Coordinates of C-alpha atoms in Angstrom, one line a residue:
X17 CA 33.5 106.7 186.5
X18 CA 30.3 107.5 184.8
X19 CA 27.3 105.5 186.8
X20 CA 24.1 107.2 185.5
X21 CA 21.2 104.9 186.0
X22 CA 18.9 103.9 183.2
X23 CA 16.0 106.2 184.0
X24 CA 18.2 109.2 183.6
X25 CA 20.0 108.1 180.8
X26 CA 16.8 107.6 178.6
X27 CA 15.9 111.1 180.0
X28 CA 19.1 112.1 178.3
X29 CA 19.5 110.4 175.6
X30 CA 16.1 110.6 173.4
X31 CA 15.8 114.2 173.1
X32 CA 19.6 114.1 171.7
X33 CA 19.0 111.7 169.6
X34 CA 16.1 112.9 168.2
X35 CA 17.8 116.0 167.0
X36 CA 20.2 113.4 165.5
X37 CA 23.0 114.4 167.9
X38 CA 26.1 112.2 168.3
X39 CA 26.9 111.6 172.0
X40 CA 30.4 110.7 173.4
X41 CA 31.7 110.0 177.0
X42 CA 33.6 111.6 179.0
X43 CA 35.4 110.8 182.0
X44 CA 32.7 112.3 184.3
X45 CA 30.2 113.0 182.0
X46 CA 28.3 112.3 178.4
X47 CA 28.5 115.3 176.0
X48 CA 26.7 116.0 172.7
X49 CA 27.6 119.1 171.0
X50 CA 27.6 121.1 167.6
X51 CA 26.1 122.8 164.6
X52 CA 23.4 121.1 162.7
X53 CA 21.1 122.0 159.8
X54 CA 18.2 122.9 162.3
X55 CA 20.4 125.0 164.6
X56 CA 23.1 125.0 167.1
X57 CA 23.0 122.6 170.5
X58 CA 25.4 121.8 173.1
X59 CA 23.9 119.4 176.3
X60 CA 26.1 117.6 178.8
X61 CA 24.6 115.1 181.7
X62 CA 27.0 114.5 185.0
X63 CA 26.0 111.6 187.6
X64 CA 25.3 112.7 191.1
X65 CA 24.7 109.2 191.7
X66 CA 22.5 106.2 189.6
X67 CA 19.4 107.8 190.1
X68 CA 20.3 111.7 190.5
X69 CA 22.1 114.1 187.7
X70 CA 23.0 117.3 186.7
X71 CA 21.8 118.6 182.9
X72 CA 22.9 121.4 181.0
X73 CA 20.9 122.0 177.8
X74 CA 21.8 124.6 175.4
X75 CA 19.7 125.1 172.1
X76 CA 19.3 127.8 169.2
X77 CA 17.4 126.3 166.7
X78 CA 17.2 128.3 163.4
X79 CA 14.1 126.1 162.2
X80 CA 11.4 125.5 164.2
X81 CA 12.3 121.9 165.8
X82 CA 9.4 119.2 167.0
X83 CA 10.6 117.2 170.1
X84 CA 8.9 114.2 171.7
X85 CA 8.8 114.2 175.8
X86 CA 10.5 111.4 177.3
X87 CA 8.5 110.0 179.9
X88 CA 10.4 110.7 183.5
X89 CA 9.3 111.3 187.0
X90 CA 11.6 113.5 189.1
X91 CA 12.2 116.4 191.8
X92 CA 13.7 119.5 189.7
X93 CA 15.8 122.7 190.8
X94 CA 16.3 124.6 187.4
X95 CA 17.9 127.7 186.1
X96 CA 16.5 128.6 182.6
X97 CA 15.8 131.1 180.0
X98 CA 12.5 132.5 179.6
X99 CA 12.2 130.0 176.5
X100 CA 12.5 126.8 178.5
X101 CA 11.1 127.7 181.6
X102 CA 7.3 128.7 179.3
X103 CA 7.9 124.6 178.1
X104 CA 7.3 123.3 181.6
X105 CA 3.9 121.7 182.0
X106 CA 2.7 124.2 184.7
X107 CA 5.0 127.1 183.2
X108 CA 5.1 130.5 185.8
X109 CA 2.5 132.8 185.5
X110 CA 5.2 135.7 186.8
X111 CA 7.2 138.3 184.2
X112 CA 9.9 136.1 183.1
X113 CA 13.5 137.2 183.2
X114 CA 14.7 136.1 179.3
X115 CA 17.9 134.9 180.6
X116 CA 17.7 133.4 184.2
X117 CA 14.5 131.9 185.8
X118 CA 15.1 130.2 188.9
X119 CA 12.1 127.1 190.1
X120 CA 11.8 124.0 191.6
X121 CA 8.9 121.4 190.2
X122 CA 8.0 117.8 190.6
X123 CA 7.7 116.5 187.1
X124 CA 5.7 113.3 186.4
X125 CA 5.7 113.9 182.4
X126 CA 3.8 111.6 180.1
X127 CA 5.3 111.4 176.4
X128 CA 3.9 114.6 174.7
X129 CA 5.3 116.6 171.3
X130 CA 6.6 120.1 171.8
X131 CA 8.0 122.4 169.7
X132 CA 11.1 124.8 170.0
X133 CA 10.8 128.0 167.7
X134 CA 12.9 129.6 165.4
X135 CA 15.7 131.9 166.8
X136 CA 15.2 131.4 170.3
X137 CA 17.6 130.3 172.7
X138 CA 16.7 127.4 175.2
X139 CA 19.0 127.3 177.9
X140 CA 19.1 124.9 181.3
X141 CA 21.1 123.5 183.9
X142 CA 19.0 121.5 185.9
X143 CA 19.5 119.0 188.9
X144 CA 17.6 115.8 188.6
X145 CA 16.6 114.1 191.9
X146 CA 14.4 110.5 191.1
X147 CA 12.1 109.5 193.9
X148 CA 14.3 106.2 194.7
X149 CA 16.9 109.1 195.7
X150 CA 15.0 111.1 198.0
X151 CA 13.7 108.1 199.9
X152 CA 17.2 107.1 200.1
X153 CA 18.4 110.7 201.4
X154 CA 15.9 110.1 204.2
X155 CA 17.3 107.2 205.4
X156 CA 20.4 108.2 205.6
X157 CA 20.0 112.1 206.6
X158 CA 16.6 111.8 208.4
X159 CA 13.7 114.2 207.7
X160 CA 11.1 114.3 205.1
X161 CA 13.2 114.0 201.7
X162 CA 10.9 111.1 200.8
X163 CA 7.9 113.6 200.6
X164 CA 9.6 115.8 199.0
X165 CA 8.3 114.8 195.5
X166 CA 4.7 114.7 196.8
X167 CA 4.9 117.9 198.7
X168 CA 6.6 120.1 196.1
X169 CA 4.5 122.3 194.0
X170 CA 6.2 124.5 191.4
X171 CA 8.1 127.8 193.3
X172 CA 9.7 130.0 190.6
X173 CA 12.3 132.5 192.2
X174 CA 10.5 134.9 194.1
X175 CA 8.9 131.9 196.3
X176 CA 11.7 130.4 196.9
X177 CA 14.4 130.6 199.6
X178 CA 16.2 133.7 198.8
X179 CA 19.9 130.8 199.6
X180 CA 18.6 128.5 197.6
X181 CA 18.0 130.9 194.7
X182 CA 21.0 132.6 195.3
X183 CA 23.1 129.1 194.9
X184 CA 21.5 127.9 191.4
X185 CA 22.0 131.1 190.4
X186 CA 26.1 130.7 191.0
X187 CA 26.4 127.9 189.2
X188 CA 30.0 127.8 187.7
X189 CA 28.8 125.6 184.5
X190 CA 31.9 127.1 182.4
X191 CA 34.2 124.2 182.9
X192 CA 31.5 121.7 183.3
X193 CA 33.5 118.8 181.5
X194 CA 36.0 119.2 183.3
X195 CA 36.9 116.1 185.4
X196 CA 37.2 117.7 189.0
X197 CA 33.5 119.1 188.8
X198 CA 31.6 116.1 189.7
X199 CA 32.3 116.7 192.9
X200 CA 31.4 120.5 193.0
X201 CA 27.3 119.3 191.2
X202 CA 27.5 116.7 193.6
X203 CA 28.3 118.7 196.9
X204 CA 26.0 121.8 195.4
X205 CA 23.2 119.1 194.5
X206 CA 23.2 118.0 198.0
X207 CA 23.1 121.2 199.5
X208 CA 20.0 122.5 197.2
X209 CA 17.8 119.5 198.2
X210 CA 18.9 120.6 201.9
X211 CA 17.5 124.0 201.5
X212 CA 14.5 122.6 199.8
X213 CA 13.3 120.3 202.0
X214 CA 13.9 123.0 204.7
X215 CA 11.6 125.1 202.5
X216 CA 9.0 122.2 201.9
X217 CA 8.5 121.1 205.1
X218 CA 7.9 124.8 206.7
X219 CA 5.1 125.7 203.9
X220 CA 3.9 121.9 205.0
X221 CA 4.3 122.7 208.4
X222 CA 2.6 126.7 208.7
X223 CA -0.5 124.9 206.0
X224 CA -0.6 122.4 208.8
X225 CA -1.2 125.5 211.3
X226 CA -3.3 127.7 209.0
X227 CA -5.3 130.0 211.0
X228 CA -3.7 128.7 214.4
X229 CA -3.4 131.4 217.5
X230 CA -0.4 131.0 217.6
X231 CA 1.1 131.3 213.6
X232 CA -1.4 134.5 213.3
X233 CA 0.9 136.2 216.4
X234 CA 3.9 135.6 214.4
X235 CA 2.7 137.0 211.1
X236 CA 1.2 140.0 212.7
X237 CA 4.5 140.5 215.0
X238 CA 6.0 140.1 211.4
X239 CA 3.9 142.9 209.8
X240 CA 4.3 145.5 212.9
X241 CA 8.1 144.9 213.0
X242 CA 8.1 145.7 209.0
X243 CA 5.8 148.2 208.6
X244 CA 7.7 149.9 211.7
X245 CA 10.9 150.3 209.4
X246 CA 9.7 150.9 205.5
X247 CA 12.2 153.4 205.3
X248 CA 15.2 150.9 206.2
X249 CA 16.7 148.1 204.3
X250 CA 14.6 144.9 205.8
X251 CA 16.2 141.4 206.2
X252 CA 13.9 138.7 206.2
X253 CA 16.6 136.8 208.7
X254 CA 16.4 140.1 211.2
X255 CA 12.6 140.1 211.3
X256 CA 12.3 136.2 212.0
X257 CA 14.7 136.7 214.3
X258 CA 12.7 139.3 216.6
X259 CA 9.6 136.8 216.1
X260 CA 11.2 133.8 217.2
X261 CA 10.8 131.6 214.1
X262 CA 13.3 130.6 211.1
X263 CA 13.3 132.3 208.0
X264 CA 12.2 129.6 205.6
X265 CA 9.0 129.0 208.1
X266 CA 8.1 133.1 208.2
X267 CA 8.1 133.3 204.8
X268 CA 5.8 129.8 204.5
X269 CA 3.5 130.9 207.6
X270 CA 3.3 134.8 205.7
X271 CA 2.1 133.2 202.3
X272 CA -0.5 130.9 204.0
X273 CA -2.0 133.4 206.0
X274 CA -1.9 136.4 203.8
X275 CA -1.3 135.1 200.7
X276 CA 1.3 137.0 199.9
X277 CA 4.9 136.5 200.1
X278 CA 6.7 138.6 202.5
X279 CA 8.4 140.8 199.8
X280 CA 5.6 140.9 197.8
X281 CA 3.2 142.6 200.9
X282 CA 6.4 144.8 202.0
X283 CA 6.4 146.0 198.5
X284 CA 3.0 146.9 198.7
X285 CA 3.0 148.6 201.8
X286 CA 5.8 150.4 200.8
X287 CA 4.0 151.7 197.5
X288 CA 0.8 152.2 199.7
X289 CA 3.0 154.8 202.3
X290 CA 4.7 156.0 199.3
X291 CA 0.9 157.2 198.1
X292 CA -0.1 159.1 200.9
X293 CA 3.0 160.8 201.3
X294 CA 2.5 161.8 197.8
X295 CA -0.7 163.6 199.0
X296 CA 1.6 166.4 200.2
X297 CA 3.0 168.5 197.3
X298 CA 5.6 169.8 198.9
X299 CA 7.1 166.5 200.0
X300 CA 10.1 166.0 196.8
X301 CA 9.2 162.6 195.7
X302 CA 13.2 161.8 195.9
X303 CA 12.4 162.5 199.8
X304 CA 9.3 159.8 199.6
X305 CA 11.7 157.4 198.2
X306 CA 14.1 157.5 200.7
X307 CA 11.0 157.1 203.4
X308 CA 9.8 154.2 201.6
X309 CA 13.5 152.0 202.2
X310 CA 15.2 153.0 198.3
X311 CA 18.3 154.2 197.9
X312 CA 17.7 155.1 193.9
X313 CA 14.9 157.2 192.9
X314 CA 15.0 155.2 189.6
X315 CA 14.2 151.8 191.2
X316 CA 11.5 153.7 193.2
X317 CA 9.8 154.7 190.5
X318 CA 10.4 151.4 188.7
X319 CA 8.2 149.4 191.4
X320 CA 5.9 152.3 192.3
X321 CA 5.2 152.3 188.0
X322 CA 4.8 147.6 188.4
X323 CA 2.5 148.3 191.6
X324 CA 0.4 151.2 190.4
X325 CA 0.3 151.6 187.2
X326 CA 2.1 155.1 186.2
X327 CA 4.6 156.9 187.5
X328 CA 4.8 158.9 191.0
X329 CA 5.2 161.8 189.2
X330 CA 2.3 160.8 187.1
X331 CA 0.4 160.0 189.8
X332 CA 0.4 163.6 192.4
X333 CA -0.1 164.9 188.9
X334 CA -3.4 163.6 188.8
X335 CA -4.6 164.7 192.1

């Protein structure tokens, strides 16, 4: 039985209505679909509960399209082109991927006008958690979900949990309409806030210990153990295993204190080892790739080219 609260519904239903959409109900769901003059559009909502839901929102326009904001404030976990994902009011900074961004934000959105362009595709499926919710998941599970709105700043996919990620990006939004999936967004919902409020409270918890004896120890035990192995294949799990600590808390404790994420300063190192063993001519740079933990001299090159600036060949050349 459909039970989507009013909030969420008016979150729905203006933008479709706007683009002079009809909407029809389902069993489990509310569907709008079709071809229109400005373009092509298909969006579905499904109730997690009254004041949670999953969104799927598919748009080609082939006229540039002006859309008024509704008004909503809510927890998101998002996959979405590169199209929607530059729409959000604090957009990523990161290279997009055009067909699959992962990121979690808080959105408190007043009513604003934006505009979809011409021949691009804007596509979404997004899980939808109101505040009401989240205090209402920590009464009943315990933990911090009611700070989870306050304490979430936006995390695109190389931030967050590498599970969490990994879950959105699994989604199985083919048969979406069909009546047995509630319970699948349901079940999956649940298990993303999990993950997330995991991930929150650890970055809350390492900020909370920035610069403390003891979350310095771990991060440097963290570096040795890494920097140890650059020519293996490293497992964030395996390394905070050998320092004692959860994964979702090394990765938080790594960012505050170095400001990096933990791939993103392996990936350096790596490129920074790969440099000085390109100092010795006779070294083949297939050999240095190997050393530096890849198994494909063409992704070696690929990240040595985004971290440097040229290739490694290009590089010893200039010596």
């Amino acid at each position: 039985m459909f039970t989507l609260g009013k909030e969420l519904l008016h979150m729905y239903e203006e933008p479709v209505l706007q683009l002079d959409m009809d909407i029809r109900k389902g069993e489990t769901c509310l569907l709008s679909q079709g071809s229109y003059e400005w373009g092509t559009a298909r969006t579905v909502a499904v109730p997690l509960a009254r004041d949670a839901a999953f969104f799927l929102v598919d748009i080609l326009p082939q006229q540039e399209v002006c859309l008024q904001e509704c008004p909503g404030t809510c927890l998101c976990a998002s996959v979405m082109s590169e199209a929607s994902a530059s729409m959000l009011p604090q957009a990523p900074a990161q290279p997009l991927c055009k067909q699959r961004n992962v990121g979690v934000f808080a959105m408190d959105c007043p009513r604003e006008t934006y505009t979809m362009q011409k021949d691009t595709h804007y596509l979404s499926y997004t899980f939808c958690w109101l505040p009401s919710y989240l205090e209402r998941m920590s009464t009943f599970a315990g933990g911090s979900y009611g700070q989870l709105f306050e304490r979430t700043s936006p995390q695109y996919q190389n931030d967050l949990p590498r599970e969490l990620a990994q879950l959105l990006l699994n989604l199985d939004v083919g048969q979406i309409e069909a009546p047995g999936m509630m319970p699948y967004f349901q079940g999956i919902g649940l298990h993303a806030l999990s993950l997330l409020n995991s991930s929150v409270q650890s970055h809350y918890d390492a900020h909370q210990r920035f610069g403390s004896r003891e979350q310095q120890v771990v991060v440097a035990q963290a570096k040795a153990l890494m920097q140890q192995n650059l020519s293996a294949s490293i497992h964030l799990e395996d390394v905070a295993h050998d320092v004692y600590v959860s994964r979702s808390y090394l990765c938080a404790a790594f960012k505050a204190e170095t400001g990096y994420s933990v791939l993103d300063w392996l990936r350096r190192e790596r490129m920074v080892r790969a440099q000085e063993l390109l100092l010795q001519p006779k070294v083949p740079i297939r050999v240095i790739a190997e050393q530096v933990g890849f198994k494909h001299l063409s992704s070696f090159s690929q990240c040595f080219k985004a971290q440097v600036g040229c290739s490694p060949r290009a590089w010893r050349a200039q010596l």
